[in-house]
Amino acid sequence: MLQCRHAQEFSFGPRALKDALISTDPALQELYAKAFSSTEKLFLSEAYNPRRSLFCSLFIRTAFDWLLSHPDAPEDFETFYYTLLKKNQRFCRKHIYLQPIGKLADGSEGGWEAGAYCVESFFLGLRVKCLPSVSISSIHCCYRHNQDSDRMQLHTDGILTFLKNNKPMDALCVLGLTLADLYPCETWSFTFGKSLPGQVGICSFARFSSDFPQSSLADLVAVFIHWLTLLPSSIPVHEYTLTSFSHGKVMCHEICHLIGLGNCRWLQCIMQGALSLDEILLRPLEPCPICLRKLQYVVGFKLIERYRKLVRILFLLLSDQIGHGVGGGEEVGEWKRAGVRILAVTPIYFMSIEPNFQNLKRIY
């Protein structure tokens, strides 16, 4: 792959970021003022703080990055809001359904199930339900042999039709999960996922598996370098934990599309598009403040409550290493202390502004 000489920053100025978040529309400014507390507004204002340390600018790392391949106008909150009004999209249903397709084997099943807990915390206020697995043969979708990977691939459209025809009545949306590799059309080599906004979507974990040469534990570890530096060198990081994070990110990204969020070009964000595994791994688990406001408008959660739930789930995922290759005794205590240090450098440190954060730390 052709590499850029240096990673280049891709950023907007403070005024553009502030307008994207709060809007220049008086009605939407009033909506912003009513929706968030002063503490939450302080947190969100990091989006347009020139000296921000909590949310980072985007970087272009290769000549084939998604940012260069899709020079679309970024979607601000105002555009998102009025697009929903035109579509008359309603969010009265409160259930997200996950539909496993085929067997999620080789340890991936635990990974996606742990990812499902991330989903319920990410979309706090919505209920996540897991449907019984269905076989690939029962879907009757088209398939092909990919010469590049020398593996079979499933066509996304047949799967989406199946999911749409079998969507539960109380479902806000349904997301299919599979270890099979996917393709959306003959001209594409593969895709990580595809969705019908407001209805159903499908995402594949195939490219995270060892079946593909570009997938490895080293790739997964690379994206957590800024966290791993906080861990004692004696503590190994198990693949299960990193896979759980990656699966959770993919699922949350696709579900955000299903409830109306587009790809993000403002700041580093879970809603960035991706054309490669590297780009997916480098995406953060969290939305930027602009996408977070969109998500809050749709789901209706309180930011502080959402972050409290995320802290619990992420801490449990980190602690779960104890059952997946990490020893006991003093090592367990090291992992718990390391878990608190890791979470302290993520956007979740926002809760340290709240006095009740001390109570949370005592729980751990």
mmCIF file of N, CA and C in Angstrom, residues 137-268:
data_model
loop_
_atom_site.group_PDB
_atom_site.id
_atom_site.type_symbol
_atom_site.label_atom_id
_atom_site.label_comp_id
_atom_site.label_asym_id
_atom_site.label_seq_id
_atom_site.Cartn_x
_atom_site.Cartn_y
_atom_site.Cartn_z
ATOM 1 N N SER A 137 -27.365 -21.539 5.102
ATOM 2 C CA SER A 137 -28.136 -22.181 4.030
ATOM 3 C C SER A 137 -29.609 -21.794 4.058
ATOM 4 N N SER A 138 -30.128 -21.409 5.233
ATOM 5 C CA SER A 138 -31.548 -21.055 5.336
ATOM 6 C C SER A 138 -31.850 -19.673 4.775
ATOM 7 N N ILE A 139 -30.819 -18.883 4.491
ATOM 8 C CA ILE A 139 -31.023 -17.512 4.017
ATOM 9 C C ILE A 139 -31.172 -17.449 2.500
ATOM 10 N N HIS A 140 -30.559 -18.393 1.792
ATOM 11 C CA HIS A 140 -30.641 -18.452 0.321
ATOM 12 C C HIS A 140 -30.109 -17.177 -0.329
ATOM 13 N N CYS A 141 -28.943 -16.730 0.116
ATOM 14 C CA CYS A 141 -28.334 -15.545 -0.496
ATOM 15 C C CYS A 141 -27.297 -15.968 -1.539
ATOM 16 N N CYS A 142 -26.954 -15.050 -2.408
ATOM 17 C CA CYS A 142 -25.933 -15.322 -3.421
ATOM 18 C C CYS A 142 -24.552 -15.376 -2.762
ATOM 19 N N TYR A 143 -23.636 -16.040 -3.413
ATOM 20 C CA TYR A 143 -22.270 -16.114 -2.902
ATOM 21 C C TYR A 143 -21.298 -16.186 -4.076
ATOM 22 N N ARG A 144 -20.021 -16.007 -3.765
ATOM 23 C CA ARG A 144 -18.984 -16.094 -4.789
ATOM 24 C C ARG A 144 -17.675 -16.528 -4.146
ATOM 25 N N HIS A 145 -16.720 -16.903 -4.972
ATOM 26 C CA HIS A 145 -15.377 -17.234 -4.499
ATOM 27 C C HIS A 145 -14.475 -16.037 -4.757
ATOM 28 N N ASN A 146 -13.892 -15.499 -3.680
ATOM 29 C CA ASN A 146 -13.005 -14.347 -3.802
ATOM 30 C C ASN A 146 -11.591 -14.829 -4.114
ATOM 31 N N GLN A 147 -11.079 -14.416 -5.272
ATOM 32 C CA GLN A 147 -9.756 -14.877 -5.688
ATOM 33 C C GLN A 147 -8.638 -14.278 -4.838
ATOM 34 N N ASP A 148 -8.844 -13.065 -4.335
ATOM 35 C CA ASP A 148 -7.809 -12.428 -3.515
ATOM 36 C C ASP A 148 -7.583 -13.172 -2.204
ATOM 37 N N SER A 149 -8.688 -13.539 -1.552
ATOM 38 C CA SER A 149 -8.580 -14.214 -0.257
ATOM 39 C C SER A 149 -8.682 -15.729 -0.371
ATOM 40 N N ASP A 150 -9.110 -16.217 -1.560
ATOM 41 C CA ASP A 150 -9.314 -17.650 -1.790
ATOM 42 C C ASP A 150 -10.354 -18.223 -0.829
ATOM 43 N N ARG A 151 -11.409 -17.424 -0.564
ATOM 44 C CA ARG A 151 -12.467 -17.853 0.344
ATOM 45 C C ARG A 151 -13.830 -17.479 -0.212
ATOM 46 N N MET A 152 -14.848 -18.177 0.290
ATOM 47 C CA MET A 152 -16.214 -17.886 -0.135
ATOM 48 C C MET A 152 -16.705 -16.612 0.538
ATOM 49 N N GLN A 153 -17.553 -15.871 -0.175
ATOM 50 C CA GLN A 153 -18.157 -14.650 0.356
ATOM 51 C C GLN A 153 -19.664 -14.677 0.128
ATOM 52 N N LEU A 154 -20.398 -14.065 1.039
ATOM 53 C CA LEU A 154 -21.851 -13.948 0.924
ATOM 54 C C LEU A 154 -22.218 -12.550 0.449
ATOM 55 N N HIS A 155 -23.252 -12.472 -0.394
ATOM 56 C CA HIS A 155 -23.728 -11.172 -0.879
ATOM 57 C C HIS A 155 -24.622 -10.542 0.189
ATOM 58 N N THR A 156 -24.372 -9.281 0.491
ATOM 59 C CA THR A 156 -25.082 -8.621 1.597
ATOM 60 C C THR A 156 -26.580 -8.467 1.344
ATOM 61 N N ASP A 157 -26.983 -8.232 0.094
ATOM 62 C CA ASP A 157 -28.386 -7.895 -0.172
ATOM 63 C C ASP A 157 -29.340 -9.027 0.183
ATOM 64 N N GLY A 158 -28.934 -10.269 -0.097
ATOM 65 C CA GLY A 158 -29.788 -11.402 0.252
ATOM 66 C C GLY A 158 -29.970 -11.530 1.753
ATOM 67 N N ILE A 159 -28.910 -11.253 2.499
ATOM 68 C CA ILE A 159 -28.988 -11.315 3.964
ATOM 69 C C ILE A 159 -29.895 -10.208 4.489
ATOM 70 N N LEU A 160 -29.757 -8.996 3.942
ATOM 71 C CA LEU A 160 -30.589 -7.871 4.381
ATOM 72 C C LEU A 160 -32.063 -8.140 4.105
ATOM 73 N N THR A 161 -32.355 -8.753 2.962
ATOM 74 C CA THR A 161 -33.747 -9.101 2.639
ATOM 75 C C THR A 161 -34.295 -10.098 3.649
ATOM 76 N N PHE A 162 -33.487 -11.104 4.005
ATOM 77 C CA PHE A 162 -33.902 -12.095 4.999
ATOM 78 C C PHE A 162 -34.177 -11.428 6.344
ATOM 79 N N LEU A 163 -33.273 -10.560 6.778
ATOM 80 C CA LEU A 163 -33.448 -9.887 8.068
ATOM 81 C C LEU A 163 -34.676 -8.986 8.066
ATOM 82 N N LYS A 164 -34.905 -8.292 6.959
ATOM 83 C CA LYS A 164 -36.065 -7.406 6.855
ATOM 84 C C LYS A 164 -37.363 -8.200 6.915
ATOM 85 N N ASN A 165 -37.395 -9.341 6.244
ATOM 86 C CA ASN A 165 -38.611 -10.168 6.214
ATOM 87 C C ASN A 165 -38.883 -10.851 7.546
ATOM 88 N N ASN A 166 -37.867 -10.963 8.390
ATOM 89 C CA ASN A 166 -38.025 -11.641 9.683
ATOM 90 C C ASN A 166 -37.820 -10.697 10.865
ATOM 91 N N LYS A 167 -37.960 -9.419 10.637
ATOM 92 C CA LYS A 167 -37.762 -8.425 11.686
ATOM 93 C C LYS A 167 -38.882 -8.508 12.723
ATOM 94 N N PRO A 168 -38.561 -8.663 14.021
ATOM 95 C CA PRO A 168 -39.592 -8.710 15.058
ATOM 96 C C PRO A 168 -40.405 -7.416 15.102
ATOM 97 N N MET A 169 -41.654 -7.525 15.512
ATOM 98 C CA MET A 169 -42.564 -6.378 15.516
ATOM 99 C C MET A 169 -42.096 -5.269 16.451
ATOM 100 N N ASP A 170 -41.441 -5.636 17.559
ATOM 101 C CA ASP A 170 -41.030 -4.621 18.538
ATOM 102 C C ASP A 170 -39.591 -4.151 18.327
ATOM 103 N N ALA A 171 -39.006 -4.453 17.168
ATOM 104 C CA ALA A 171 -37.601 -4.121 16.916
ATOM 105 C C ALA A 171 -37.437 -2.695 16.413
ATOM 106 N N LEU A 172 -36.543 -1.955 17.047
ATOM 107 C CA LEU A 172 -36.102 -0.688 16.481
ATOM 108 C C LEU A 172 -35.252 -0.970 15.256
ATOM 109 N N CYS A 173 -34.393 -1.986 15.371
ATOM 110 C CA CYS A 173 -33.565 -2.413 14.247
ATOM 111 C C CYS A 173 -33.041 -3.814 14.537
ATOM 112 N N VAL A 174 -32.550 -4.467 13.501
ATOM 113 C CA VAL A 174 -31.960 -5.799 13.627
ATOM 114 C C VAL A 174 -30.588 -5.775 12.965
ATOM 115 N N LEU A 175 -29.585 -6.271 13.680
ATOM 116 C CA LEU A 175 -28.232 -6.340 13.129
ATOM 117 C C LEU A 175 -27.800 -7.792 13.040
ATOM 118 N N GLY A 176 -27.504 -8.243 11.829
ATOM 119 C CA GLY A 176 -26.983 -9.583 11.630
ATOM 120 C C GLY A 176 -25.491 -9.628 11.913
ATOM 121 N N LEU A 177 -25.029 -10.740 12.492
ATOM 122 C CA LEU A 177 -23.614 -10.919 12.835
ATOM 123 C C LEU A 177 -23.129 -12.220 12.216
ATOM 124 N N THR A 178 -21.995 -12.178 11.541
ATOM 125 C CA THR A 178 -21.501 -13.392 10.903
ATOM 126 C C THR A 178 -19.979 -13.414 10.847
ATOM 127 N N LEU A 179 -19.434 -14.617 10.807
ATOM 128 C CA LEU A 179 -18.007 -14.802 10.571
ATOM 129 C C LEU A 179 -17.716 -15.014 9.094
ATOM 130 N N ALA A 180 -18.769 -15.060 8.273
ATOM 131 C CA ALA A 180 -18.577 -15.185 6.830
ATOM 132 C C ALA A 180 -18.125 -13.848 6.254
ATOM 133 N N ASP A 181 -17.271 -13.895 5.258
ATOM 134 C CA ASP A 181 -16.840 -12.675 4.582
ATOM 135 C C ASP A 181 -17.970 -12.188 3.675
ATOM 136 N N LEU A 182 -18.077 -10.870 3.492
ATOM 137 C CA LEU A 182 -19.198 -10.278 2.758
ATOM 138 C C LEU A 182 -18.718 -9.455 1.568
ATOM 139 N N TYR A 183 -19.595 -9.325 0.569
ATOM 140 C CA TYR A 183 -19.354 -8.379 -0.524
ATOM 141 C C TYR A 183 -20.683 -7.724 -0.899
ATOM 142 N N PRO A 184 -20.688 -6.405 -1.201
ATOM 143 C CA PRO A 184 -21.937 -5.705 -1.512
ATOM 144 C C PRO A 184 -22.271 -5.684 -2.998
ATOM 145 N N CYS A 185 -21.250 -5.826 -3.847
ATOM 146 C CA CYS A 185 -21.450 -5.832 -5.302
ATOM 147 C C CYS A 185 -20.209 -6.438 -5.949
ATOM 148 N N GLU A 186 -20.306 -6.747 -7.225
ATOM 149 C CA GLU A 186 -19.224 -7.461 -7.900
ATOM 150 C C GLU A 186 -17.931 -6.655 -7.968
ATOM 151 N N THR A 187 -18.030 -5.342 -7.973
ATOM 152 C CA THR A 187 -16.829 -4.510 -8.120
ATOM 153 C C THR A 187 -16.066 -4.316 -6.810
ATOM 154 N N TRP A 188 -16.672 -4.686 -5.688
ATOM 155 C CA TRP A 188 -16.004 -4.550 -4.391
ATOM 156 C C TRP A 188 -15.358 -5.875 -4.005
ATOM 157 N N SER A 189 -14.155 -5.784 -3.419
ATOM 158 C CA SER A 189 -13.474 -6.987 -2.963
ATOM 159 C C SER A 189 -14.129 -7.564 -1.708
ATOM 160 N N PHE A 190 -14.555 -6.695 -0.794
ATOM 161 C CA PHE A 190 -15.236 -7.125 0.430
ATOM 162 C C PHE A 190 -15.846 -5.906 1.100
ATOM 163 N N THR A 191 -16.640 -6.143 2.118
ATOM 164 C CA THR A 191 -17.147 -5.064 2.964
ATOM 165 C C THR A 191 -17.269 -5.579 4.388
ATOM 166 N N PHE A 192 -17.117 -4.666 5.347
ATOM 167 C CA PHE A 192 -17.287 -5.038 6.753
ATOM 168 C C PHE A 192 -18.761 -5.067 7.143
ATOM 169 N N GLY A 193 -19.604 -4.340 6.411
ATOM 170 C CA GLY A 193 -21.019 -4.314 6.747
ATOM 171 C C GLY A 193 -21.818 -3.469 5.786
ATOM 172 N N LYS A 194 -23.128 -3.621 5.865
ATOM 173 C CA LYS A 194 -24.044 -2.830 5.051
ATOM 174 C C LYS A 194 -25.366 -2.751 5.797
ATOM 175 N N SER A 195 -26.114 -1.677 5.581
ATOM 176 C CA SER A 195 -27.374 -1.512 6.313
ATOM 177 C C SER A 195 -28.439 -0.869 5.452
ATOM 178 N N LEU A 196 -29.678 -1.098 5.847
ATOM 179 C CA LEU A 196 -30.834 -0.376 5.325
ATOM 180 C C LEU A 196 -31.269 0.548 6.452
ATOM 181 N N PRO A 197 -30.979 1.848 6.381
ATOM 182 C CA PRO A 197 -31.239 2.763 7.501
ATOM 183 C C PRO A 197 -32.650 2.638 8.050
ATOM 184 N N GLY A 198 -32.733 2.553 9.374
ATOM 185 C CA GLY A 198 -34.021 2.456 10.035
ATOM 186 C C GLY A 198 -34.592 1.061 10.068
ATOM 187 N N GLN A 199 -33.868 0.091 9.520
ATOM 188 C CA GLN A 199 -34.440 -1.251 9.449
ATOM 189 C C GLN A 199 -33.461 -2.327 9.912
ATOM 190 N N VAL A 200 -32.612 -2.800 8.992
ATOM 191 C CA VAL A 200 -31.738 -3.930 9.297
ATOM 192 C C VAL A 200 -30.339 -3.684 8.746
ATOM 193 N N GLY A 201 -29.376 -4.395 9.318
ATOM 194 C CA GLY A 201 -27.995 -4.299 8.853
ATOM 195 C C GLY A 201 -27.282 -5.618 9.068
ATOM 196 N N ILE A 202 -26.123 -5.743 8.467
ATOM 197 C CA ILE A 202 -25.309 -6.946 8.628
ATOM 198 C C ILE A 202 -23.857 -6.519 8.790
ATOM 199 N N CYS A 203 -23.135 -7.148 9.703
ATOM 200 C CA CYS A 203 -21.697 -6.875 9.820
ATOM 201 C C CYS A 203 -20.949 -8.196 9.949
ATOM 202 N N SER A 204 -19.744 -8.193 9.426
ATOM 203 C CA SER A 204 -18.918 -9.398 9.400
ATOM 204 C C SER A 204 -17.692 -9.223 10.284
ATOM 205 N N PHE A 205 -17.364 -10.283 11.035
ATOM 206 C CA PHE A 205 -16.153 -10.310 11.846
ATOM 207 C C PHE A 205 -15.045 -11.118 11.165
ATOM 208 N N ALA A 206 -15.278 -11.509 9.899
ATOM 209 C CA ALA A 206 -14.341 -12.409 9.217
ATOM 210 C C ALA A 206 -12.931 -11.847 9.176
ATOM 211 N N ARG A 207 -12.809 -10.558 8.885
ATOM 212 C CA ARG A 207 -11.485 -9.969 8.689
ATOM 213 C C ARG A 207 -10.712 -9.804 9.998
ATOM 214 N N PHE A 208 -11.386 -10.042 11.131
ATOM 215 C CA PHE A 208 -10.696 -10.017 12.417
ATOM 216 C C PHE A 208 -10.126 -11.388 12.774
ATOM 217 N N SER A 209 -10.508 -12.415 12.032
ATOM 218 C CA SER A 209 -10.111 -13.778 12.373
ATOM 219 C C SER A 209 -8.741 -14.104 11.799
ATOM 220 N N SER A 210 -8.154 -15.184 12.310
ATOM 221 C CA SER A 210 -6.826 -15.606 11.852
ATOM 222 C C SER A 210 -6.865 -16.217 10.459
ATOM 223 N N ASP A 211 -8.073 -16.390 9.888
ATOM 224 C CA ASP A 211 -8.185 -16.928 8.530
ATOM 225 C C ASP A 211 -7.660 -15.957 7.484
ATOM 226 N N PHE A 212 -7.583 -14.686 7.863
ATOM 227 C CA PHE A 212 -7.121 -13.675 6.917
ATOM 228 C C PHE A 212 -5.725 -13.215 7.316
ATOM 229 N N PRO A 213 -4.799 -13.191 6.350
ATOM 230 C CA PRO A 213 -3.397 -12.911 6.679
ATOM 231 C C PRO A 213 -3.156 -11.549 7.298
ATOM 232 N N GLN A 214 -4.031 -10.547 7.012
ATOM 233 C CA GLN A 214 -3.781 -9.216 7.560
ATOM 234 C C GLN A 214 -4.284 -9.093 8.990
ATOM 235 N N SER A 215 -4.948 -10.151 9.511
ATOM 236 C CA SER A 215 -5.480 -10.110 10.867
ATOM 237 C C SER A 215 -4.519 -10.814 11.814
ATOM 238 N N SER A 216 -4.180 -10.182 12.895
ATOM 239 C CA SER A 216 -3.315 -10.806 13.889
ATOM 240 C C SER A 216 -3.489 -10.107 15.219
ATOM 241 N N LEU A 217 -3.050 -10.757 16.275
ATOM 242 C CA LEU A 217 -3.105 -10.139 17.597
ATOM 243 C C LEU A 217 -2.266 -8.866 17.619
ATOM 244 N N ALA A 218 -1.159 -8.867 16.870
ATOM 245 C CA ALA A 218 -0.308 -7.672 16.828
ATOM 246 C C ALA A 218 -1.075 -6.477 16.278
ATOM 247 N N ASP A 219 -1.930 -6.715 15.254
ATOM 248 C CA ASP A 219 -2.734 -5.629 14.699
ATOM 249 C C ASP A 219 -3.685 -5.074 15.756
ATOM 250 N N LEU A 220 -4.313 -5.986 16.501
ATOM 251 C CA LEU A 220 -5.264 -5.551 17.514
ATOM 252 C C LEU A 220 -4.565 -4.790 18.636
ATOM 253 N N VAL A 221 -3.395 -5.258 19.023
ATOM 254 C CA VAL A 221 -2.658 -4.608 20.107
ATOM 255 C C VAL A 221 -2.235 -3.200 19.717
ATOM 256 N N ALA A 222 -1.910 -3.008 18.432
ATOM 257 C CA ALA A 222 -1.374 -1.719 17.992
ATOM 258 C C ALA A 222 -2.300 -0.566 18.328
ATOM 259 N N VAL A 223 -3.613 -0.798 18.193
ATOM 260 C CA VAL A 223 -4.556 0.284 18.423
ATOM 261 C C VAL A 223 -4.704 0.616 19.902
ATOM 262 N N PHE A 224 -4.248 -0.273 20.765
ATOM 263 C CA PHE A 224 -4.360 -0.034 22.199
ATOM 264 C C PHE A 224 -3.031 0.391 22.821
ATOM 265 N N ILE A 225 -2.088 0.829 21.972
ATOM 266 C CA ILE A 225 -0.759 1.182 22.474
ATOM 267 C C ILE A 225 -0.845 2.229 23.576
ATOM 268 N N HIS A 226 -1.706 3.244 23.376
ATOM 269 C CA HIS A 226 -1.772 4.319 24.366
ATOM 270 C C HIS A 226 -2.383 3.832 25.674
ATOM 271 N N TRP A 227 -3.097 2.718 25.642
ATOM 272 C CA TRP A 227 -3.594 2.112 26.875
ATOM 273 C C TRP A 227 -2.548 1.173 27.460
ATOM 274 N N LEU A 228 -1.913 0.385 26.568
ATOM 275 C CA LEU A 228 -1.007 -0.650 27.040
ATOM 276 C C LEU A 228 0.198 -0.073 27.769
ATOM 277 N N THR A 229 0.573 1.148 27.455
ATOM 278 C CA THR A 229 1.697 1.772 28.156
ATOM 279 C C THR A 229 1.385 1.985 29.628
ATOM 280 N N LEU A 230 0.101 1.920 29.986
ATOM 281 C CA LEU A 230 -0.280 2.100 31.385
ATOM 282 C C LEU A 230 -0.260 0.784 32.153
ATOM 283 N N LEU A 231 -0.076 -0.334 31.441
ATOM 284 C CA LEU A 231 -0.109 -1.632 32.090
ATOM 285 C C LEU A 231 1.287 -2.066 32.528
ATOM 286 N N PRO A 232 1.381 -2.765 33.642
ATOM 287 C CA PRO A 232 2.670 -3.348 34.013
ATOM 288 C C PRO A 232 3.138 -4.300 32.917
ATOM 289 N N SER A 233 4.421 -4.298 32.606
ATOM 290 C CA SER A 233 4.936 -5.116 31.507
ATOM 291 C C SER A 233 4.750 -6.606 31.770
ATOM 292 N N SER A 234 4.550 -6.981 33.020
ATOM 293 C CA SER A 234 4.398 -8.395 33.351
ATOM 294 C C SER A 234 3.010 -8.930 33.021
ATOM 295 N N ILE A 235 2.056 -8.026 32.713
ATOM 296 C CA ILE A 235 0.685 -8.457 32.464
ATOM 297 C C ILE A 235 0.446 -8.613 30.970
ATOM 298 N N PRO A 236 0.101 -9.826 30.503
ATOM 299 C CA PRO A 236 -0.188 -10.004 29.082
ATOM 300 C C PRO A 236 -1.589 -9.509 28.757
ATOM 301 N N VAL A 237 -1.785 -9.110 27.513
ATOM 302 C CA VAL A 237 -3.115 -8.723 27.055
ATOM 303 C C VAL A 237 -3.651 -9.853 26.202
ATOM 304 N N HIS A 238 -4.756 -10.459 26.621
ATOM 305 C CA HIS A 238 -5.287 -11.610 25.905
ATOM 306 C C HIS A 238 -6.083 -11.178 24.689
ATOM 307 N N GLU A 239 -6.031 -11.996 23.649
ATOM 308 C CA GLU A 239 -6.718 -11.683 22.394
ATOM 309 C C GLU A 239 -8.225 -11.552 22.600
ATOM 310 N N TYR A 240 -8.768 -12.316 23.558
ATOM 311 C CA TYR A 240 -10.207 -12.259 23.812
ATOM 312 C C TYR A 240 -10.656 -10.840 24.139
ATOM 313 N N THR A 241 -9.895 -10.146 25.003
ATOM 314 C CA THR A 241 -10.269 -8.794 25.414
ATOM 315 C C THR A 241 -10.240 -7.832 24.241
ATOM 316 N N LEU A 242 -9.179 -7.888 23.442
ATOM 317 C CA LEU A 242 -9.053 -6.989 22.304
ATOM 318 C C LEU A 242 -10.105 -7.279 21.247
ATOM 319 N N THR A 243 -10.403 -8.565 21.038
ATOM 320 C CA THR A 243 -11.440 -8.936 20.074
ATOM 321 C C THR A 243 -12.799 -8.429 20.532
ATOM 322 N N SER A 244 -13.070 -8.503 21.827
ATOM 323 C CA SER A 244 -14.343 -8.004 22.350
ATOM 324 C C SER A 244 -14.506 -6.519 22.071
ATOM 325 N N PHE A 245 -13.442 -5.738 22.297
ATOM 326 C CA PHE A 245 -13.485 -4.310 21.989
ATOM 327 C C PHE A 245 -13.766 -4.094 20.505
ATOM 328 N N SER A 246 -13.065 -4.833 19.654
ATOM 329 C CA SER A 246 -13.210 -4.651 18.209
ATOM 330 C C SER A 246 -14.607 -5.018 17.738
ATOM 331 N N HIS A 247 -15.138 -6.137 18.223
ATOM 332 C CA HIS A 247 -16.489 -6.537 17.851
ATOM 333 C C HIS A 247 -17.511 -5.508 18.323
ATOM 334 N N GLY A 248 -17.323 -5.011 19.540
ATOM 335 C CA GLY A 248 -18.240 -3.996 20.057
ATOM 336 C C GLY A 248 -18.233 -2.744 19.212
ATOM 337 N N LYS A 249 -17.046 -2.325 18.758
ATOM 338 C CA LYS A 249 -16.946 -1.128 17.914
ATOM 339 C C LYS A 249 -17.688 -1.316 16.600
ATOM 340 N N VAL A 250 -17.504 -2.479 15.964
ATOM 341 C CA VAL A 250 -18.155 -2.734 14.672
ATOM 342 C C VAL A 250 -19.670 -2.736 14.826
ATOM 343 N N MET A 251 -20.169 -3.390 15.879
ATOM 344 C CA MET A 251 -21.618 -3.455 16.089
ATOM 345 C C MET A 251 -22.204 -2.075 16.363
ATOM 346 N N CYS A 252 -21.559 -1.303 17.231
ATOM 347 C CA CYS A 252 -22.072 0.037 17.560
ATOM 348 C C CYS A 252 -22.060 0.947 16.337
ATOM 349 N N HIS A 253 -21.028 0.846 15.518
ATOM 350 C CA HIS A 253 -20.941 1.658 14.296
ATOM 351 C C HIS A 253 -22.123 1.364 13.373
ATOM 352 N N GLU A 254 -22.401 0.089 13.134
ATOM 353 C CA GLU A 254 -23.488 -0.270 12.215
ATOM 354 C C GLU A 254 -24.852 0.107 12.782
ATOM 355 N N ILE A 255 -25.045 -0.056 14.079
ATOM 356 C CA ILE A 255 -26.339 0.294 14.680
ATOM 357 C C ILE A 255 -26.559 1.798 14.632
ATOM 358 N N CYS A 256 -25.497 2.581 14.792
ATOM 359 C CA CYS A 256 -25.624 4.039 14.639
ATOM 360 C C CYS A 256 -26.126 4.392 13.242
ATOM 361 N N HIS A 257 -25.631 3.697 12.224
ATOM 362 C CA HIS A 257 -26.147 3.914 10.869
ATOM 363 C C HIS A 257 -27.642 3.593 10.809
ATOM 364 N N LEU A 258 -28.040 2.521 11.481
ATOM 365 C CA LEU A 258 -29.438 2.091 11.439
ATOM 366 C C LEU A 258 -30.377 3.108 12.073
ATOM 367 N N ILE A 259 -29.889 3.877 13.040
ATOM 368 C CA ILE A 259 -30.766 4.875 13.666
ATOM 369 C C ILE A 259 -30.549 6.273 13.091
ATOM 370 N N GLY A 260 -29.816 6.339 11.978
ATOM 371 C CA GLY A 260 -29.785 7.589 11.231
ATOM 372 C C GLY A 260 -28.481 8.349 11.175
ATOM 373 N N LEU A 261 -27.467 7.932 11.936
ATOM 374 C CA LEU A 261 -26.193 8.654 11.912
ATOM 375 C C LEU A 261 -25.400 8.294 10.660
ATOM 376 N N GLY A 262 -24.816 9.311 10.039
ATOM 377 C CA GLY A 262 -23.940 9.078 8.900
ATOM 378 C C GLY A 262 -22.496 8.930 9.339
ATOM 379 N N ASN A 263 -21.611 8.700 8.382
ATOM 380 C CA ASN A 263 -20.183 8.638 8.700
ATOM 381 C C ASN A 263 -19.682 10.011 9.132
ATOM 382 N N CYS A 264 -18.672 10.027 9.989
ATOM 383 C CA CYS A 264 -18.182 11.270 10.595
ATOM 384 C C CYS A 264 -16.843 11.690 10.001
ATOM 385 N N ARG A 265 -16.711 12.999 9.773
ATOM 386 C CA ARG A 265 -15.457 13.574 9.280
ATOM 387 C C ARG A 265 -14.995 14.731 10.163
ATOM 388 N N TRP A 266 -15.582 14.870 11.355
ATOM 389 C CA TRP A 266 -15.264 16.015 12.209
ATOM 390 C C TRP A 266 -14.021 15.781 13.057
ATOM 391 N N LEU A 267 -14.066 14.723 13.870
ATOM 392 C CA LEU A 267 -12.984 14.392 14.796
ATOM 393 C C LEU A 267 -12.837 12.874 14.817
ATOM 394 N N GLN A 268 -11.830 12.377 15.534
ATOM 395 C CA GLN A 268 -11.730 10.928 15.672
ATOM 396 C C GLN A 268 -12.993 10.418 16.355
#
